[in-house]
mmCIF file of C-alpha atoms in Angstrom:
data_model
loop_
_atom_site.group_PDB
_atom_site.id
_atom_site.type_symbol
_atom_site.label_atom_id
_atom_site.label_comp_id
_atom_site.label_asym_id
_atom_site.label_seq_id
_atom_site.Cartn_x
_atom_site.Cartn_y
_atom_site.Cartn_z
ATOM 1 C CA MET W 1 69.640 63.983 85.410
ATOM 2 C CA ILE W 2 73.343 63.504 86.139
ATOM 3 C CA SER W 3 74.420 61.722 89.278
ATOM 4 C CA ARG W 4 76.225 63.305 92.208
ATOM 5 C CA ASN W 5 79.418 61.384 91.460
ATOM 6 C CA THR W 6 79.391 62.484 87.806
ATOM 7 C CA LEU W 7 78.949 66.116 88.820
ATOM 8 C CA LYS W 8 81.742 65.838 91.357
ATOM 9 C CA GLY W 9 84.019 64.240 88.768
ATOM 10 C CA ASP W 10 83.326 67.014 86.254
ATOM 11 C CA ILE W 11 84.074 69.714 88.826
ATOM 12 C CA LEU W 12 87.323 68.062 89.875
ATOM 13 C CA LYS W 13 88.378 67.737 86.223
ATOM 14 C CA ILE W 14 87.726 71.442 85.598
ATOM 15 C CA TYR W 15 89.649 72.270 88.745
ATOM 16 C CA LYS W 16 92.620 70.109 87.745
ATOM 17 C CA ASP W 17 92.805 71.435 84.170
ATOM 18 C CA GLU W 18 92.438 75.094 85.071
ATOM 19 C CA ARG W 19 94.788 74.866 88.021
ATOM 20 C CA THR W 20 97.481 73.535 85.681
ATOM 21 C CA ARG W 21 96.888 76.438 83.315
ATOM 22 C CA TYR W 22 97.121 79.006 86.093
ATOM 23 C CA TYR W 23 100.174 77.298 87.558
ATOM 24 C CA ASN W 24 101.971 77.727 84.243
ATOM 25 C CA LEU W 25 100.901 81.367 83.998
ATOM 26 C CA LEU W 26 102.224 82.161 87.455
ATOM 27 C CA GLY W 27 105.515 80.559 86.523
ATOM 28 C CA LYS W 28 105.923 82.888 83.533
ATOM 29 C CA ILE W 29 105.194 86.282 85.079
ATOM 30 C CA LYS W 30 108.282 88.429 85.616
ATOM 31 C CA CYS W 31 107.274 90.157 88.808
ATOM 32 C CA ARG W 32 106.760 89.465 92.482
ATOM 33 C CA ILE W 33 103.480 88.370 94.022
ATOM 34 C CA ALA W 34 101.912 89.978 97.076
ATOM 35 C CA ILE W 35 100.042 87.519 99.287
ATOM 36 C CA THR W 36 96.944 88.012 101.429
ATOM 37 C CA THR W 37 95.671 85.311 103.753
ATOM 38 C CA ASN W 38 93.163 84.856 106.557
ATOM 39 C CA MET W 39 91.191 82.246 108.440
ATOM 40 C CA TRP W 40 87.436 81.699 108.376
ATOM 41 C CA THR W 41 85.204 79.314 110.261
ATOM 42 C CA SER W 42 82.194 77.721 108.616
ATOM 43 C CA SER W 43 78.847 77.284 110.350
ATOM 44 C CA ASN W 44 79.821 73.762 111.401
ATOM 45 C CA ASN W 45 83.033 75.113 113.019
ATOM 46 C CA LYS W 46 85.469 73.928 110.368
ATOM 47 C CA GLY W 47 88.438 76.229 109.810
ATOM 48 C CA PHE W 48 89.492 77.190 106.288
ATOM 49 C CA VAL W 49 92.535 79.160 105.148
ATOM 50 C CA ALA W 50 92.238 81.326 102.049
ATOM 51 C CA VAL W 51 95.414 82.465 100.288
ATOM 52 C CA THR W 52 95.208 85.044 97.497
ATOM 53 C CA GLY W 53 97.964 86.280 95.178
ATOM 54 C CA HIS W 54 98.114 89.842 93.833
ATOM 55 C CA PHE W 55 100.360 91.090 91.045
ATOM 56 C CA ILE W 56 100.570 93.485 88.098
ATOM 57 C CA ASP W 57 100.537 91.685 84.764
ATOM 58 C CA ASP W 58 102.484 92.562 81.611
ATOM 59 C CA ASN W 59 99.704 94.948 80.569
ATOM 60 C CA TRP W 60 100.080 96.763 83.896
ATOM 61 C CA THR W 61 96.705 95.652 85.180
ATOM 62 C CA LEU W 62 96.332 94.749 88.848
ATOM 63 C CA GLN W 63 95.298 91.101 89.088
ATOM 64 C CA ASN W 64 94.518 88.746 91.957
ATOM 65 C CA CYS W 65 93.624 85.082 92.199
ATOM 66 C CA ILE W 66 92.872 82.494 94.854
ATOM 67 C CA LEU W 67 95.821 80.181 95.393
ATOM 68 C CA ARG W 68 94.506 78.074 98.245
ATOM 69 C CA PHE W 69 91.127 77.579 99.884
ATOM 70 C CA SER W 70 91.604 74.607 102.129
ATOM 71 C CA TYR W 71 90.527 73.057 105.386
ATOM 72 C CA VAL W 72 92.899 73.453 108.332
ATOM 73 C CA PRO W 73 92.223 71.135 111.286
ATOM 74 C CA ALA W 74 92.249 72.488 114.824
ATOM 75 C CA PRO W 75 94.079 73.620 116.830
ATOM 76 C CA HIS W 76 94.992 76.675 114.737
ATOM 77 C CA THR W 77 98.388 77.261 116.298
ATOM 78 C CA VAL W 78 101.097 79.546 114.948
ATOM 79 C CA GLU W 79 102.962 76.574 113.498
ATOM 80 C CA VAL W 80 99.877 75.092 111.826
ATOM 81 C CA LEU W 81 98.872 78.376 110.162
ATOM 82 C CA ALA W 82 102.417 79.187 109.044
ATOM 83 C CA ASP W 83 102.903 75.690 107.636
ATOM 84 C CA ALA W 84 99.607 75.923 105.729
ATOM 85 C CA LEU W 85 100.683 79.193 104.117
ATOM 86 C CA VAL W 86 104.173 77.976 103.238
ATOM 87 C CA GLU W 87 102.700 74.791 101.773
ATOM 88 C CA ALA W 88 100.410 76.849 99.544
ATOM 89 C CA LEU W 89 103.283 79.020 98.289
ATOM 90 C CA MET W 90 105.524 76.062 97.567
ATOM 91 C CA ASP W 91 102.677 74.121 95.986
ATOM 92 C CA TRP W 92 102.346 76.929 93.421
ATOM 93 C CA ASN W 93 106.149 77.314 93.213
ATOM 94 C CA ILE W 94 106.026 81.020 94.092
ATOM 95 C CA ASP W 95 107.831 80.930 97.437
ATOM 96 C CA ARG W 96 110.757 82.760 95.787
ATOM 97 C CA LYS W 97 108.489 85.363 94.192
ATOM 98 C CA VAL W 98 106.768 86.677 97.317
ATOM 99 C CA SER W 99 107.045 90.420 97.983
ATOM 100 C CA THR W 100 104.801 90.885 101.037
ATOM 101 C CA ILE W 101 102.284 88.953 103.107
ATOM 102 C CA THR W 102 99.116 90.562 104.453
ATOM 103 C CA VAL W 103 97.130 88.851 107.207
ATOM 104 C CA ASP W 104 93.970 89.686 109.106
ATOM 105 C CA ASN W 105 94.049 91.175 112.589
ATOM 106 C CA CYS W 106 94.549 88.089 114.737
ATOM 107 C CA THR W 107 96.513 87.744 117.960
ATOM 108 C CA THR W 108 98.492 84.765 116.632
ATOM 109 C CA ASN W 109 99.708 86.608 113.557
ATOM 110 C CA ASP W 110 102.450 88.546 115.343
ATOM 111 C CA ALA W 111 103.969 85.313 116.613
ATOM 112 C CA MET W 112 103.620 83.782 113.155
ATOM 113 C CA ILE W 113 106.023 86.284 111.554
ATOM 114 C CA ASN W 114 109.300 84.765 112.709
ATOM 115 C CA HIS W 115 108.082 81.208 112.196
ATOM 116 C CA LEU W 116 107.025 82.051 108.651
ATOM 117 C CA LEU W 117 110.198 83.885 107.647
ATOM 118 C CA GLN W 118 112.305 80.982 108.903
ATOM 119 C CA LYS W 119 110.613 78.729 106.377
ATOM 120 C CA LEU W 120 110.612 81.092 103.396
ATOM 121 C CA PRO W 121 113.753 81.853 101.324
ATOM 122 C CA THR W 122 114.138 85.466 102.487
ATOM 123 C CA LYS W 123 117.378 85.890 100.542
ATOM 124 C CA ASP W 124 115.217 85.964 97.400
ATOM 125 C CA MET W 125 112.915 88.636 98.829
ATOM 126 C CA PRO W 126 113.506 92.377 98.392
ATOM 127 C CA LEU W 127 116.257 93.487 100.803
ATOM 128 C CA ASP W 128 116.583 89.875 102.008
ATOM 129 C CA GLY W 129 113.145 89.875 103.617
ATOM 130 C CA LYS W 130 113.412 93.206 105.418
ATOM 131 C CA VAL W 131 110.531 94.548 103.344
ATOM 132 C CA ALA W 132 108.484 91.354 103.587
ATOM 133 C CA LYS W 133 106.616 92.341 106.715
ATOM 134 C CA ILE W 134 103.179 91.130 107.746
ATOM 135 C CA PHE W 135 100.478 93.760 107.804
ATOM 136 C CA SER W 136 97.132 93.992 109.494
ATOM 137 C CA GLY W 137 94.302 94.011 106.965
ATOM 138 C CA THR W 138 92.653 97.276 105.942
ATOM 139 C CA LEU W 139 90.001 98.288 103.455
ATOM 140 C CA TYR W 140 92.187 99.827 100.763
ATOM 141 C CA PRO W 141 93.380 98.053 97.632
ATOM 142 C CA THR W 142 97.009 99.052 96.996
ATOM 143 C CA SER W 143 99.929 100.447 98.908
ATOM 144 C CA ASN W 144 99.903 103.949 97.415
ATOM 145 C CA PHE W 145 96.373 104.541 98.797
ATOM 146 C CA TYR W 146 97.279 103.099 102.177
ATOM 147 C CA PHE W 147 99.610 105.912 103.264
ATOM 148 C CA GLN W 148 97.035 108.684 103.046
ATOM 149 C CA LYS W 149 94.270 106.708 104.742
ATOM 150 C CA ILE W 150 96.431 105.682 107.677
ATOM 151 C CA TYR W 151 97.496 109.294 108.112
ATOM 152 C CA ASP W 152 93.819 110.335 108.243
ATOM 153 C CA ILE W 153 93.268 107.827 111.045
ATOM 154 C CA LYS W 154 96.163 109.332 112.974
ATOM 155 C CA VAL W 155 94.675 112.825 112.654
ATOM 156 C CA LYS W 156 91.320 111.629 113.979
ATOM 157 C CA LEU W 157 92.890 109.817 116.906
ATOM 158 C CA ASP W 158 94.825 112.945 117.862
ATOM 159 C CA GLU W 159 91.594 114.937 117.769
ATOM 160 C CA TRP W 160 89.817 112.430 120.011
ATOM 161 C CA MET W 161 92.664 112.574 122.511
ATOM 162 C CA LYS W 162 91.793 116.244 123.063
ATOM 163 C CA SER W 163 88.245 115.364 124.079
ATOM 164 C CA PRO W 164 87.229 116.462 127.608
ATOM 165 C CA ASN W 165 85.483 113.117 128.032
ATOM 166 C CA THR W 166 87.871 110.775 129.878
ATOM 167 C CA LEU W 167 86.092 107.701 128.516
ATOM 168 C CA ILE W 168 86.820 108.810 124.951
ATOM 169 C CA GLN W 169 90.409 109.571 125.911
ATOM 170 C CA ASP W 170 90.914 106.108 127.398
ATOM 171 C CA MET W 171 89.370 104.440 124.364
ATOM 172 C CA THR W 172 91.518 106.526 122.010
ATOM 173 C CA LEU W 173 94.671 105.774 123.967
ATOM 174 C CA SER W 174 94.063 102.056 123.534
ATOM 175 C CA MET W 175 93.544 102.551 119.808
ATOM 176 C CA LEU W 176 96.697 104.664 119.544
ATOM 177 C CA ARG W 177 98.788 101.886 121.060
ATOM 178 C CA LYS W 178 97.617 99.490 118.361
ATOM 179 C CA TYR W 179 98.034 102.153 115.688
ATOM 180 C CA ASP W 180 101.616 102.899 116.711
ATOM 181 C CA LYS W 181 102.456 99.198 116.789
ATOM 182 C CA TYR W 182 101.441 98.561 113.192
ATOM 183 C CA TRP W 183 102.556 101.959 111.925
ATOM 184 C CA GLU W 184 106.080 101.323 113.159
ATOM 185 C CA VAL W 185 106.187 98.041 111.236
ATOM 186 C CA CYS W 186 104.925 99.254 107.876
ATOM 187 C CA HIS W 187 105.407 103.038 107.599
ATOM 188 C CA ILE W 188 108.585 102.683 105.520
ATOM 189 C CA LEU W 189 106.971 100.527 102.846
ATOM 190 C CA MET W 190 103.952 102.836 102.764
ATOM 191 C CA GLY W 191 106.311 105.762 102.316
ATOM 192 C CA VAL W 192 108.105 104.023 99.441
ATOM 193 C CA ALA W 193 104.746 103.362 97.764
ATOM 194 C CA ALA W 194 103.835 107.051 98.137
ATOM 195 C CA VAL W 195 107.142 108.039 96.528
ATOM 196 C CA LEU W 196 106.218 105.893 93.518
ATOM 197 C CA ASP W 197 102.966 107.847 93.109
ATOM 198 C CA LEU W 198 103.615 110.658 90.603
ATOM 199 C CA ARG W 199 101.178 112.943 92.418
ATOM 200 C CA TYR W 200 103.087 112.806 95.701
ATOM 201 C CA LYS W 201 106.665 111.445 95.615
ATOM 202 C CA MET W 202 108.707 112.559 98.646
ATOM 203 C CA SER W 203 106.523 115.649 99.158
ATOM 204 C CA LEU W 204 103.678 113.676 100.718
ATOM 205 C CA VAL W 205 106.084 111.813 103.001
ATOM 206 C CA GLU W 206 107.596 115.105 104.155
ATOM 207 C CA PHE W 207 104.173 116.701 104.675
ATOM 208 C CA PHE W 208 102.689 113.821 106.673
ATOM 209 C CA PHE W 209 105.780 113.062 108.737
ATOM 210 C CA ARG W 210 106.042 116.662 109.903
ATOM 211 C CA LYS W 211 102.576 116.279 111.397
ATOM 212 C CA ILE W 212 103.261 112.865 112.932
ATOM 213 C CA TYR W 213 106.824 112.869 114.264
ATOM 214 C CA TYR W 214 107.628 116.501 115.126
ATOM 215 C CA GLU W 215 111.176 116.322 116.597
ATOM 216 C CA SER W 216 112.254 113.197 114.681
ATOM 217 C CA THR W 217 110.766 114.306 111.356
ATOM 218 C CA ARG W 218 114.062 114.634 109.482
ATOM 219 C CA PHE W 219 115.286 111.238 110.625
ATOM 220 C CA LYS W 220 112.067 109.486 109.554
ATOM 221 C CA ILE W 221 112.035 111.224 106.162
ATOM 222 C CA ASP W 222 115.652 110.247 105.544
ATOM 223 C CA GLU W 223 114.778 106.692 106.567
ATOM 224 C CA VAL W 224 112.175 106.411 103.795
ATOM 225 C CA SER W 225 114.497 108.072 101.286
ATOM 226 C CA GLN W 226 117.369 105.724 102.111
ATOM 227 C CA ASN W 227 115.094 102.696 101.815
ATOM 228 C CA CYS W 228 114.051 103.847 98.340
ATOM 229 C CA TYR W 229 117.689 103.838 97.266
ATOM 230 C CA ASP W 230 118.456 100.567 99.063
ATOM 231 C CA LEU W 231 115.501 98.829 97.449
ATOM 232 C CA LEU W 232 116.432 100.191 94.038
ATOM 233 C CA PHE W 233 120.023 98.996 94.441
ATOM 234 C CA ASP W 234 118.650 95.594 95.376
ATOM 235 C CA TYR W 235 116.588 95.465 92.175
ATOM 236 C CA GLN W 236 119.578 96.631 90.158
ATOM 237 C CA PHE W 237 121.711 93.854 91.599
ATOM 238 C CA ARG W 238 119.106 91.135 91.089
ATOM 239 C CA TYR W 239 118.021 92.085 87.577
ATOM 240 C CA CYS W 240 121.062 93.648 85.932
ATOM 241 C CA THR W 241 124.396 93.502 87.709
ATOM 242 C CA PHE W 242 124.800 89.734 87.520
ATOM 243 C CA ASN W 243 124.013 89.564 83.808
ATOM 244 C CA GLU W 244 126.218 92.531 82.952
ATOM 245 C CA SER W 245 129.214 91.277 84.909
ATOM 246 C CA SER W 246 128.790 87.754 83.560
ATOM 247 C CA SER W 247 128.655 88.980 79.966
ATOM 248 C CA SER W 248 131.662 91.240 80.505
ATOM 249 C CA ILE W 249 133.749 88.466 82.011
ATOM 250 C CA GLY W 250 132.513 85.986 79.444
ATOM 251 C CA GLY W 251 133.558 88.341 76.644
ATOM 252 C CA LEU W 252 137.028 88.689 78.111
ATOM 253 C CA GLU W 253 137.416 84.929 78.349
ATOM 254 C CA ASN W 254 136.329 84.469 74.740
ATOM 255 C CA THR W 255 139.055 86.828 73.504
ATOM 256 C CA MET W 256 141.820 84.747 75.076
ATOM 257 C CA SER W 257 143.875 82.754 72.567
ATOM 258 C CA TYR W 258 144.696 80.001 75.033
ATOM 259 C CA ASP W 259 142.847 77.647 77.355
ATOM 260 C CA VAL W 260 142.644 79.334 80.752
ATOM 261 C CA HIS W 261 141.745 76.037 82.388
ATOM 262 C CA SER W 262 145.152 74.597 81.496
ATOM 263 C CA ASN W 263 147.156 76.908 83.731
ATOM 264 C CA VAL W 264 146.599 77.252 87.479
ATOM 265 C CA ASP W 265 148.508 80.533 87.752
ATOM 266 C CA VAL W 266 146.398 82.118 85.007
ATOM 267 C CA ASN W 267 143.246 80.969 86.774
ATOM 268 C CA GLU W 268 144.297 82.627 89.980
ATOM 269 C CA SER W 269 145.139 85.849 88.166
ATOM 270 C CA LEU W 270 141.838 85.857 86.329
ATOM 271 C CA ASP W 271 139.921 85.201 89.542
ATOM 272 C CA GLU W 272 141.376 88.370 91.003
ATOM 273 C CA PHE W 273 140.761 90.215 87.739
ATOM 274 C CA GLU W 274 137.124 89.086 87.674
ATOM 275 C CA GLN W 275 136.605 90.512 91.148
ATOM 276 C CA TYR W 276 138.063 93.799 89.903
ATOM 277 C CA VAL W 277 135.698 93.896 86.894
ATOM 278 C CA VAL W 278 132.671 93.100 89.070
ATOM 279 C CA SER W 279 133.596 95.854 91.544
ATOM 280 C CA LYS W 280 133.946 98.391 88.711
ATOM 281 C CA THR W 281 130.660 97.337 87.140
ATOM 282 C CA SER W 282 128.882 97.446 90.499
ATOM 283 C CA GLY W 283 130.106 100.980 91.180
ATOM 284 C CA ALA W 284 128.995 102.198 87.757
ATOM 285 C CA THR W 285 125.552 100.623 88.002
ATOM 286 C CA ASN W 286 125.004 102.014 91.501
ATOM 287 C CA LEU W 287 125.686 105.502 90.166
ATOM 288 C CA SER W 288 123.311 104.873 87.264
ATOM 289 C CA VAL W 289 120.513 103.776 89.599
ATOM 290 C CA THR W 290 121.092 106.759 91.891
ATOM 291 C CA LEU W 291 120.764 109.110 88.928
ATOM 292 C CA GLU W 292 117.617 107.266 87.806
ATOM 293 C CA LEU W 293 115.860 107.869 91.121
ATOM 294 C CA ASP W 294 117.170 111.436 91.354
ATOM 295 C CA MET W 295 115.843 112.245 87.885
ATOM 296 C CA TYR W 296 112.461 110.766 88.763
ATOM 297 C CA LEU W 297 112.189 112.766 91.978
ATOM 298 C CA GLU W 298 113.188 115.997 90.226
ATOM 299 C CA GLU W 299 110.329 115.780 87.725
ATOM 300 C CA SER W 300 107.264 117.879 88.510
ATOM 301 C CA LEU W 301 104.351 116.326 90.375
ATOM 302 C CA LEU W 302 101.264 115.387 88.419
ATOM 303 C CA PRO W 303 97.922 117.011 89.331
ATOM 304 C CA ARG W 304 95.610 115.008 91.600
ATOM 305 C CA ALA W 305 93.091 114.175 88.884
ATOM 306 C CA ARG W 306 90.296 111.733 89.715
ATOM 307 C CA ASP W 307 90.924 109.676 86.591
ATOM 308 C CA TYR W 308 94.637 109.357 87.316
ATOM 309 C CA ASP W 309 95.866 105.852 86.506
ATOM 310 C CA ILE W 310 99.187 105.225 88.239
ATOM 311 C CA LEU W 311 99.694 101.827 86.619
ATOM 312 C CA ASN W 312 99.148 103.208 83.134
ATOM 313 C CA TRP W 313 101.709 105.949 83.792
ATOM 314 C CA TRP W 314 104.355 103.420 84.788
ATOM 315 C CA LYS W 315 103.470 101.260 81.795
ATOM 316 C CA ILE W 316 103.978 104.133 79.324
ATOM 317 C CA ASN W 317 106.679 106.222 80.985
ATOM 318 C CA GLY W 318 108.511 103.547 82.919
ATOM 319 C CA VAL W 319 110.946 102.970 80.045
ATOM 320 C CA GLU W 320 112.689 106.159 81.174
ATOM 321 C CA PHE W 321 113.252 104.564 84.589
ATOM 322 C CA PRO W 322 113.693 100.826 83.837
ATOM 323 C CA ILE W 323 114.833 99.651 87.279
ATOM 324 C CA LEU W 324 112.425 101.930 89.108
ATOM 325 C CA GLN W 325 109.651 100.552 86.907
ATOM 326 C CA LYS W 326 110.370 97.010 88.092
ATOM 327 C CA MET W 327 110.302 98.185 91.688
ATOM 328 C CA ALA W 328 107.012 100.036 91.124
ATOM 329 C CA ARG W 329 105.415 96.979 89.529
ATOM 330 C CA ASP W 330 106.033 94.902 92.639
ATOM 331 C CA THR W 331 105.418 97.600 95.248
ATOM 332 C CA LEU W 332 102.139 98.920 93.848
ATOM 333 C CA ALA W 333 100.754 95.376 93.613
ATOM 334 C CA ILE W 334 100.822 95.009 97.383
ATOM 335 C CA HIS W 335 97.263 94.434 98.536
ATOM 336 C CA VAL W 336 96.692 95.605 102.083
ATOM 337 C CA SER W 337 93.222 94.119 102.432
ATOM 338 C CA THR W 338 92.328 90.559 103.381
ATOM 339 C CA ILE W 339 88.660 90.929 102.489
ATOM 340 C CA ALA W 340 89.117 89.197 99.128
ATOM 341 C CA SER W 341 89.248 85.752 100.663
ATOM 342 C CA GLU W 342 85.977 86.388 102.475
ATOM 343 C CA SER W 343 84.395 86.800 99.062
ATOM 344 C CA ALA W 344 85.506 83.278 98.238
ATOM 345 C CA PHE W 345 82.860 81.840 100.532
ATOM 346 C CA SER W 346 79.933 83.433 98.742
ATOM 347 C CA SER W 347 79.063 86.332 96.481
ATOM 348 C CA SER W 348 77.425 88.132 99.408
ATOM 349 C CA GLY W 349 80.568 88.007 101.517
ATOM 350 C CA LYS W 350 79.113 85.686 104.197
ATOM 351 C CA LEU W 351 80.618 82.515 105.569
ATOM 352 C CA ILE W 352 80.538 79.306 103.582
ATOM 353 C CA SER W 353 76.984 78.154 102.957
ATOM 354 C CA SER W 354 75.315 75.292 104.792
ATOM 355 C CA HIS W 355 75.074 73.352 101.516
ATOM 356 C CA ARG W 356 78.832 73.495 100.965
ATOM 357 C CA ASN W 357 79.432 72.530 104.580
ATOM 358 C CA ARG W 358 78.261 69.031 103.689
ATOM 359 C CA LEU W 359 80.950 68.605 101.022
ATOM 360 C CA HIS W 360 84.390 67.148 101.615
ATOM 361 C CA HIS W 361 86.914 69.948 102.115
ATOM 362 C CA THR W 362 88.839 69.049 98.938
ATOM 363 C CA THR W 363 85.591 69.273 96.980
ATOM 364 C CA VAL W 364 84.821 72.650 98.570
ATOM 365 C CA GLU W 365 88.145 73.995 97.309
ATOM 366 C CA ALA W 366 87.510 72.649 93.809
ATOM 367 C CA VAL W 367 83.992 74.144 93.784
ATOM 368 C CA MET W 368 85.198 77.607 94.830
ATOM 369 C CA PHE W 369 88.013 77.634 92.274
ATOM 370 C CA SER W 370 85.878 76.255 89.434
ATOM 371 C CA ARG W 371 83.055 78.689 90.163
ATOM 372 C CA ARG W 372 85.376 81.626 89.545
ATOM 373 C CA TRP W 373 86.852 80.223 86.355
ATOM 374 C CA LEU W 374 83.428 79.368 84.899
ATOM 375 C CA TRP W 375 82.164 82.809 85.887
ATOM 376 C CA ASN W 376 85.002 84.359 83.871
ATOM 377 C CA GLU W 377 84.124 82.376 80.776
ATOM 378 C CA ALA W 378 80.427 83.198 81.133
ATOM 379 C CA ASN W 379 81.298 86.887 81.227
ATOM 380 C CA ASP W 380 83.587 86.682 78.163
ATOM 381 C CA LYS W 381 86.754 87.215 80.163
ATOM 382 C CA LYS W 382 90.037 86.066 78.660
ATOM 383 C CA ILE W 383 90.974 82.678 79.995
ATOM 384 C CA ASP W 384 94.620 83.739 80.249
ATOM 385 C CA SER W 385 93.825 86.628 82.588
ATOM 386 C CA PHE W 386 93.429 86.036 86.298
ATOM 387 C CA PHE W 387 90.029 86.520 87.846
ATOM 388 C CA LEU W 388 89.354 89.552 89.975
ATOM 389 C CA LEU W 389 87.614 88.967 93.263
ATOM 390 C CA HIS W 390 85.985 92.411 93.221
#
């Protein structure tokens, strides 16, 4: 029978080896990563933070993996929680790849937003961090499902407000205040995700908003539409414009028969010329992106079939809309549920077991990570694919 120290050493070795492998994989993916995080307390009152990454791989399969499952000492202040999350992102070198962050419904999370965004490089986020909001956790897996479900909640709340029972009215009013608070924060991103669903596009946004906003319907619809274009322009700039302008300018420099660095006046002239070329290229690419989104929106809606696979559609047909495809890959990967990290404690979804409570917190993290990786191998899953928590 092996000793406790030998078993611990083997687990830590597995953890170290596999973590290195997954670290390298995350560094190679060419998409953004949506983050979910929440806090749990074990039976002996130790606080743990679980951070999970969600993304769509090159085969257009939605993947998610635990990035951090670590002990956080009390008190769990805004600064402590934000620092723990930022540390996890930087530890995996994905702080510049984050698209959104989803947290559980905790009173400290609202105050954590500003503190968190001050520490993260928002200039590398879509629209310089304007889209990287923090959402309250729900039960639905991706952003395109979220829009419809939240609308259904709104309909029910409106029905309850018509109840003759004043107690029900008061209860509903309290719920509506919370609903409106979170809806105002995330309705634009939910609308963008709905637009990227071939069954709905702008039609679902128009239909739902007419029932929610009444007088301000047109303004809210235009707001979602404009954000679609703004986000697409942002992707165009980040992925294409720089390379195109650089290659154009580089080609011009290579055709010169003299050394431009030997003449100050020529340098100054070329600097101004380069700005002119970049402005022309930017205008042309903006028009191209506008036409790309317009063409997509003009195509007929797909039927609402039960076996509809939105990711497979973008994988096959996305070549017709290359920039929009990149935007869809990141947007549809957004996971608006924080329940995945609860599953990290046990397969039954309960808090961390009493047996694991006795382990050192670094060993607990290694055990939880290693358990998932070994489970994948036992079930003949590819070692290069990330484990799914559900």
